[in-house]
CSV table of C-alpha atoms in Angstrom, one decimal:
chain,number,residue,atom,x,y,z
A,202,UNK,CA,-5.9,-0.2,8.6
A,203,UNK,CA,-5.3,-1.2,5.4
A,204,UNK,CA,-5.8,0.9,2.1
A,205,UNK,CA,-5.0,1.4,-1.6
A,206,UNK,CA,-4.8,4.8,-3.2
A,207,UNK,CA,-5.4,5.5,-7.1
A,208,UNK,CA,-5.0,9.0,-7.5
A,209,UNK,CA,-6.5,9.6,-10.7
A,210,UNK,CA,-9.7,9.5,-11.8
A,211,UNK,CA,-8.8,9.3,-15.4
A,212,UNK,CA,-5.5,9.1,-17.4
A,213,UNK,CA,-5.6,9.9,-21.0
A,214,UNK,CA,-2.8,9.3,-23.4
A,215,UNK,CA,-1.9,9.3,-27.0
A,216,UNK,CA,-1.6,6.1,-29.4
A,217,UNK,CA,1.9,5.1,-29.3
A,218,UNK,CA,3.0,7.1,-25.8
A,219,UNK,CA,4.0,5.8,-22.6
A,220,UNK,CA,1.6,5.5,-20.1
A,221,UNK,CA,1.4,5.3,-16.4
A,222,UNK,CA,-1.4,4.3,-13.9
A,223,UNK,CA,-0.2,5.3,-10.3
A,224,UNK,CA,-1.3,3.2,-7.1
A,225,UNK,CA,-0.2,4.0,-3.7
A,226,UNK,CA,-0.8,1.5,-0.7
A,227,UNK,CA,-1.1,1.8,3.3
A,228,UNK,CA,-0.8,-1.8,5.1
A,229,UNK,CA,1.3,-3.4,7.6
A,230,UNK,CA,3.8,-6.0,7.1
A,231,UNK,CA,4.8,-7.3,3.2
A,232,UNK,CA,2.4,-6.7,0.8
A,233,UNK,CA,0.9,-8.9,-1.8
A,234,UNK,CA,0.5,-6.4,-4.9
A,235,UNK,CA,-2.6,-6.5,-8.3
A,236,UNK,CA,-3.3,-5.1,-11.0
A,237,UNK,CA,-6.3,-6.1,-12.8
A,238,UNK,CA,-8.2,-4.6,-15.9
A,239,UNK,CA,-12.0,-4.1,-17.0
A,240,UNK,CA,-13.2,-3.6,-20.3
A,241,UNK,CA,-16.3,-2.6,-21.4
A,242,UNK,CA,-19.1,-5.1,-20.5
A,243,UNK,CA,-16.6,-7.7,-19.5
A,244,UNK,CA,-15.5,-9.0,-15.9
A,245,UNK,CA,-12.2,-7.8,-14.6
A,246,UNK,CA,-9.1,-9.6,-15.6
A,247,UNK,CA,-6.1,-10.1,-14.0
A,248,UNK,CA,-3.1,-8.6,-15.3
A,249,UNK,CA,0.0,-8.7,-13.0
A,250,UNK,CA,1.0,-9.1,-9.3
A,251,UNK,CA,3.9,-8.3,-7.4
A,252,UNK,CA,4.6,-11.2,-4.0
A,253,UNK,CA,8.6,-11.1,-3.9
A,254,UNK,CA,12.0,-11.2,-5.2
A,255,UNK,CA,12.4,-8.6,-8.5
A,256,UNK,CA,10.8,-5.2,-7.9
A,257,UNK,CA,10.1,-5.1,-11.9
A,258,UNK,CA,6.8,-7.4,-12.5
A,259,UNK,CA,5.9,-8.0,-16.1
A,260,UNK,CA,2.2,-9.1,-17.1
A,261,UNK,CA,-0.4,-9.5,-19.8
A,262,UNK,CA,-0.5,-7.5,-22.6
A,263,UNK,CA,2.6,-5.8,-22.5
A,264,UNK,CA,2.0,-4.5,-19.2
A,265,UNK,CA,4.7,-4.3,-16.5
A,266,UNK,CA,4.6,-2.4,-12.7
A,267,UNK,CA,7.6,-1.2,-10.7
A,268,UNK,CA,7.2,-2.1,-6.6
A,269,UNK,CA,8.6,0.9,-4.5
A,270,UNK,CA,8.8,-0.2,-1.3
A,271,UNK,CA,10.1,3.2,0.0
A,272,UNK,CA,7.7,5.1,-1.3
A,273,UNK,CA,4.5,2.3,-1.3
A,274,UNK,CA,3.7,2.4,-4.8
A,275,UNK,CA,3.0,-0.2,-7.3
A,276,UNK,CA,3.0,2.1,-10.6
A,277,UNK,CA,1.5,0.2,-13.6
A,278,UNK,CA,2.9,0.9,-17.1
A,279,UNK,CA,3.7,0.2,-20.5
A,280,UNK,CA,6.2,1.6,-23.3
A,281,UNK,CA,3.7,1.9,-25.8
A,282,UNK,CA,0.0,2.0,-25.7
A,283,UNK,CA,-2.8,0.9,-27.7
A,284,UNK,CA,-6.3,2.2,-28.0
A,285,UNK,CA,-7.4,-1.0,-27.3
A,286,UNK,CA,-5.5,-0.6,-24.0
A,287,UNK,CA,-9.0,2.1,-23.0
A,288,UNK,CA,-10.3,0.7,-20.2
A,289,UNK,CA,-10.6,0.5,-16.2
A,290,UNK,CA,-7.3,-0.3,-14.3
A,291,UNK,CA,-7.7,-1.4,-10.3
A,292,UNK,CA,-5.2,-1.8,-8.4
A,293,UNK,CA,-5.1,-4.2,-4.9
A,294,UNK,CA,-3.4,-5.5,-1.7
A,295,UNK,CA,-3.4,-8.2,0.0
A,296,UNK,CA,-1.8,-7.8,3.0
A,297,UNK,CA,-2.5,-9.6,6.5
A,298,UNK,CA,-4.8,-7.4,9.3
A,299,UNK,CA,-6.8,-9.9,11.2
A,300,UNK,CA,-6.6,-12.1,8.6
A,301,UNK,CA,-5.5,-12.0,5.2
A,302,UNK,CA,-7.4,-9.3,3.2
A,303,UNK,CA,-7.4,-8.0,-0.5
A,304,UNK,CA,-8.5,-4.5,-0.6
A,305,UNK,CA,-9.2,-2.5,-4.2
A,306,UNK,CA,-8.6,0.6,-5.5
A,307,UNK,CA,-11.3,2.9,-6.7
A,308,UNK,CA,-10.0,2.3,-10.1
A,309,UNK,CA,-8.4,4.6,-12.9
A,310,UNK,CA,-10.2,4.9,-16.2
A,311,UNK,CA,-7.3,5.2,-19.4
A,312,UNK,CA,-8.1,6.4,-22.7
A,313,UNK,CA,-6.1,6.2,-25.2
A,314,UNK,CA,-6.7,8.2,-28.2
A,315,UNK,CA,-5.1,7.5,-31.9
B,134,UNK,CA,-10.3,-24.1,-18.4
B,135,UNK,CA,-13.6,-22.9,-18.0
B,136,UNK,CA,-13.9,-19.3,-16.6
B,137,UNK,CA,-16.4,-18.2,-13.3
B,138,UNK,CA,-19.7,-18.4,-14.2
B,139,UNK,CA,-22.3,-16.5,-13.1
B,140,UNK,CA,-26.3,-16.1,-13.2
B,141,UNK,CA,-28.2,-14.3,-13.8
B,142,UNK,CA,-27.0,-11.4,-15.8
B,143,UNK,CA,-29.1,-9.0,-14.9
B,144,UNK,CA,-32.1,-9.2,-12.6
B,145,UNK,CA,-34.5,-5.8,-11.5
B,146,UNK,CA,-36.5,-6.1,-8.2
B,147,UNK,CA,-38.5,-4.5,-6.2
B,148,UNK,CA,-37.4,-2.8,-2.8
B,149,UNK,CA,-38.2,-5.4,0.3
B,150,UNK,CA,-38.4,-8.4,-2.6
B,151,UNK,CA,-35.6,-11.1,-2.5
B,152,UNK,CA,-33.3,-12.3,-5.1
B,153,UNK,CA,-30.4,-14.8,-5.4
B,154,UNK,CA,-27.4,-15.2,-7.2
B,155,UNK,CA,-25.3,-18.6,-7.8
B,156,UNK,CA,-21.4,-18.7,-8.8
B,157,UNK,CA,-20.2,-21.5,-10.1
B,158,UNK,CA,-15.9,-21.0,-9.8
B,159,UNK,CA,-13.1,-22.4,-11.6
B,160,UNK,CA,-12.4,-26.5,-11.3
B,161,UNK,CA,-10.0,-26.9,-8.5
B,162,UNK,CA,-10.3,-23.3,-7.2
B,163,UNK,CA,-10.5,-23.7,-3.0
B,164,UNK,CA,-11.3,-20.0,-2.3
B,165,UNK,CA,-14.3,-18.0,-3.5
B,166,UNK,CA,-15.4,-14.5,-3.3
B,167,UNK,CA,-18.4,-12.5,-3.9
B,168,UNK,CA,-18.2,-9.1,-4.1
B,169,UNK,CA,-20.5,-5.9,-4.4
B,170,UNK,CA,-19.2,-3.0,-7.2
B,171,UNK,CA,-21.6,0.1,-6.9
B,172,UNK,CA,-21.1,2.2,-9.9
B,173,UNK,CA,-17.3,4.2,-9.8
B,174,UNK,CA,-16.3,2.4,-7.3
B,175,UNK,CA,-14.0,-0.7,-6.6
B,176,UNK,CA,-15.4,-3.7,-6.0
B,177,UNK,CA,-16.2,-4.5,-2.2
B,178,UNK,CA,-15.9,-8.2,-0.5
B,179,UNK,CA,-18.9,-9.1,0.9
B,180,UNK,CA,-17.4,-12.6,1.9
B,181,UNK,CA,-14.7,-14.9,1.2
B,182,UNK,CA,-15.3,-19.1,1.4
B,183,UNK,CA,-12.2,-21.4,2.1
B,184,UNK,CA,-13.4,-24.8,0.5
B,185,UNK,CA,-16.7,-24.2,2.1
B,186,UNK,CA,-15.7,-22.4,5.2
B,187,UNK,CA,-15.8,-18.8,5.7
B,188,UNK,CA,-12.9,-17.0,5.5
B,189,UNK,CA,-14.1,-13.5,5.8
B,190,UNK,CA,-17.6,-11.9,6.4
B,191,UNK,CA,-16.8,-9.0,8.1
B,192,UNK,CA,-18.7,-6.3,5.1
B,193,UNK,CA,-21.4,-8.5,4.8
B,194,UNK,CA,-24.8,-6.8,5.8
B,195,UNK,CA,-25.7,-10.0,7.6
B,196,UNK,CA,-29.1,-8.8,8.5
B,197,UNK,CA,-30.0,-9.3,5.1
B,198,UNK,CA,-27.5,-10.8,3.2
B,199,UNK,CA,-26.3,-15.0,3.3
B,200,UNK,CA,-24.0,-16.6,1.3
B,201,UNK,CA,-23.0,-20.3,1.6
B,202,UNK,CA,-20.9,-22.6,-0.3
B,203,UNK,CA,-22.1,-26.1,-0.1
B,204,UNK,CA,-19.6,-29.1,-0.8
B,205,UNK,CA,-16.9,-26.4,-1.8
B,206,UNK,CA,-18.1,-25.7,-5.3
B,207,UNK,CA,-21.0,-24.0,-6.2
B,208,UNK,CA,-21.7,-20.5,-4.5
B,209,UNK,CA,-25.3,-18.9,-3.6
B,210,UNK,CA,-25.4,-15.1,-2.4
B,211,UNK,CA,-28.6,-13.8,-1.3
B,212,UNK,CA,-30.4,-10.4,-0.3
B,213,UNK,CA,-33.7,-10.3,1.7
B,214,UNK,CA,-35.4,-7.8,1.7
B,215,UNK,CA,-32.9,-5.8,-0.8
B,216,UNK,CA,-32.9,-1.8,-0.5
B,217,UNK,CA,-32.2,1.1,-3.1
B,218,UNK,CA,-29.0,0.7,-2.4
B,219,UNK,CA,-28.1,-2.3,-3.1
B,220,UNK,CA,-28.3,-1.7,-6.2
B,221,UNK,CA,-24.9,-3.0,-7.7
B,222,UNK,CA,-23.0,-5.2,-9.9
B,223,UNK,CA,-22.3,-8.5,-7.6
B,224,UNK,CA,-18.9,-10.2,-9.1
B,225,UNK,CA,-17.8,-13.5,-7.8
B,226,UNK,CA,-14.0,-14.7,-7.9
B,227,UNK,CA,-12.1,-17.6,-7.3
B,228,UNK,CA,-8.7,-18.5,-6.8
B,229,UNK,CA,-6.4,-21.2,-6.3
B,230,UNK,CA,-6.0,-20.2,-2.3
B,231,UNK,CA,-3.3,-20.6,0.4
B,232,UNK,CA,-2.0,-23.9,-0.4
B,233,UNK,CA,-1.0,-23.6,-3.7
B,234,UNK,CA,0.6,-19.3,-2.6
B,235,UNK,CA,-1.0,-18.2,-5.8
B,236,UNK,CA,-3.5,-15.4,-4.7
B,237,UNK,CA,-4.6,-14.0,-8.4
B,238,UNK,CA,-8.3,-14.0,-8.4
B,239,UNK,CA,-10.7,-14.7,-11.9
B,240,UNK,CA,-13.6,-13.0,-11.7
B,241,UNK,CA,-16.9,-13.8,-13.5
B,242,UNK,CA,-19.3,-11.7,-15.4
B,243,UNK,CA,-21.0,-10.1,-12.8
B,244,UNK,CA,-24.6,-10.0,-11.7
B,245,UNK,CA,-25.8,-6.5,-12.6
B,246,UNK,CA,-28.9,-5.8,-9.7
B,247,UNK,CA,-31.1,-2.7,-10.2
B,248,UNK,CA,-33.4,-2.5,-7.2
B,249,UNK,CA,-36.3,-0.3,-7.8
């Protein structure tokens, strides 16, 4: 069966630092790979997705995530955050079992303090 | 370009009383999604609609949920009789779909359901 893994509950980082959201996956065959975002009182957005070719995927906002095949992660990041980057991260998969299926992560909350 | 609309915003019911939601997705859009979000969780497809087809209903609580999508556009998701615990955010989605390989979903406001 098919799964996605956010490890963390919450990341917090400072204005200005590097941050990283992890996300871990379980699924057979070639994965399609998400990351969306949800701010407060507002409907999730979609950021950035990984289907082929360059393991380096750059998205909205500044935001860019690194598909690891070997080690099934699709790590979300960016070199320099912004308070306004506080909010919920979800990562997904869509990956065929039975049918083609997106699956979500349970979601990682960043704050980013100034 | 329009986003996903959705309505109501909010609605508060009464366990065993029934309620409705309506989705209206992006122009163009051949696949549509509703799914259920319970607080600190992911969001969880109830059903997916190819054009008006369904795709995927496999988490839907059919004994008192329905969905359908008539003529492909428009999008109705209904609970009868709801239970404490559906009480939820319901979000709908759409996306381009298979033909055009773009996968990306948009995702509307969200119906935010407190069943009491």
């Amino acid at each position: 069966a098919q799964s996605v893994a956010q490890p963390e509950d919450q990341v917090n980082v400072a204005e200005g630092n590097p941050l990283t959201v992890k996300c871990t996956y379980s699924v057979s065959g070639n994965p399609y790979l998400f990351w969306y975002v949800q701010y407060p009182n507002r409907g999730l957005q979609f950021l950035l997705k990984y289907i082929t070719g360059d393991n380096l995927v750059k998205g909205s906002y500044g935001f860019e995530a690194e598909f690891n095949k070997s080690q099934t992660s699709f790590h979300l990041k960016k070199p320099s955050a912004l308070v306004s980057d506080s909010a919920l991260y979800f990562c997904a998969v869509r990956s065929y079992t039975g049918g083609f299926k997106t699956i979500f992560g349970a979601g990682t909350r960043l704050f980013v303090k100034a | 370009e329009a986003g996903v609309a959705q309505s109501p915003r909010y609605k508060i019911i009464e366990k065993r009383q029934s309620v409705a939601f309506w989705c209206n997705p992006i122009s163009g859009h051949a696949t549509l999604y509703w799914y259920q979000q319970i607080l600190g969780q992911g969001p969880k497809l109830l059903i997916q609609f190819q054009n008006n087809g369904v795709v995927d209903d496999s988490q839907l609580p059919k004994d008192r949920f329905s969905a359908e999508r008539l003529k492909g556009v428009d999008s109705t998701l209904k609970i009868q009789p709801a239970k404490l615990e559906d009480s939820a955010v319901y979000l709908c989605a759409s996306s381009l779909g298979r033909a055009s390989g773009s996968y990306e979903q948009y995702f509307g406001p969200g119906t935010r359901l407190t069943v009491t």
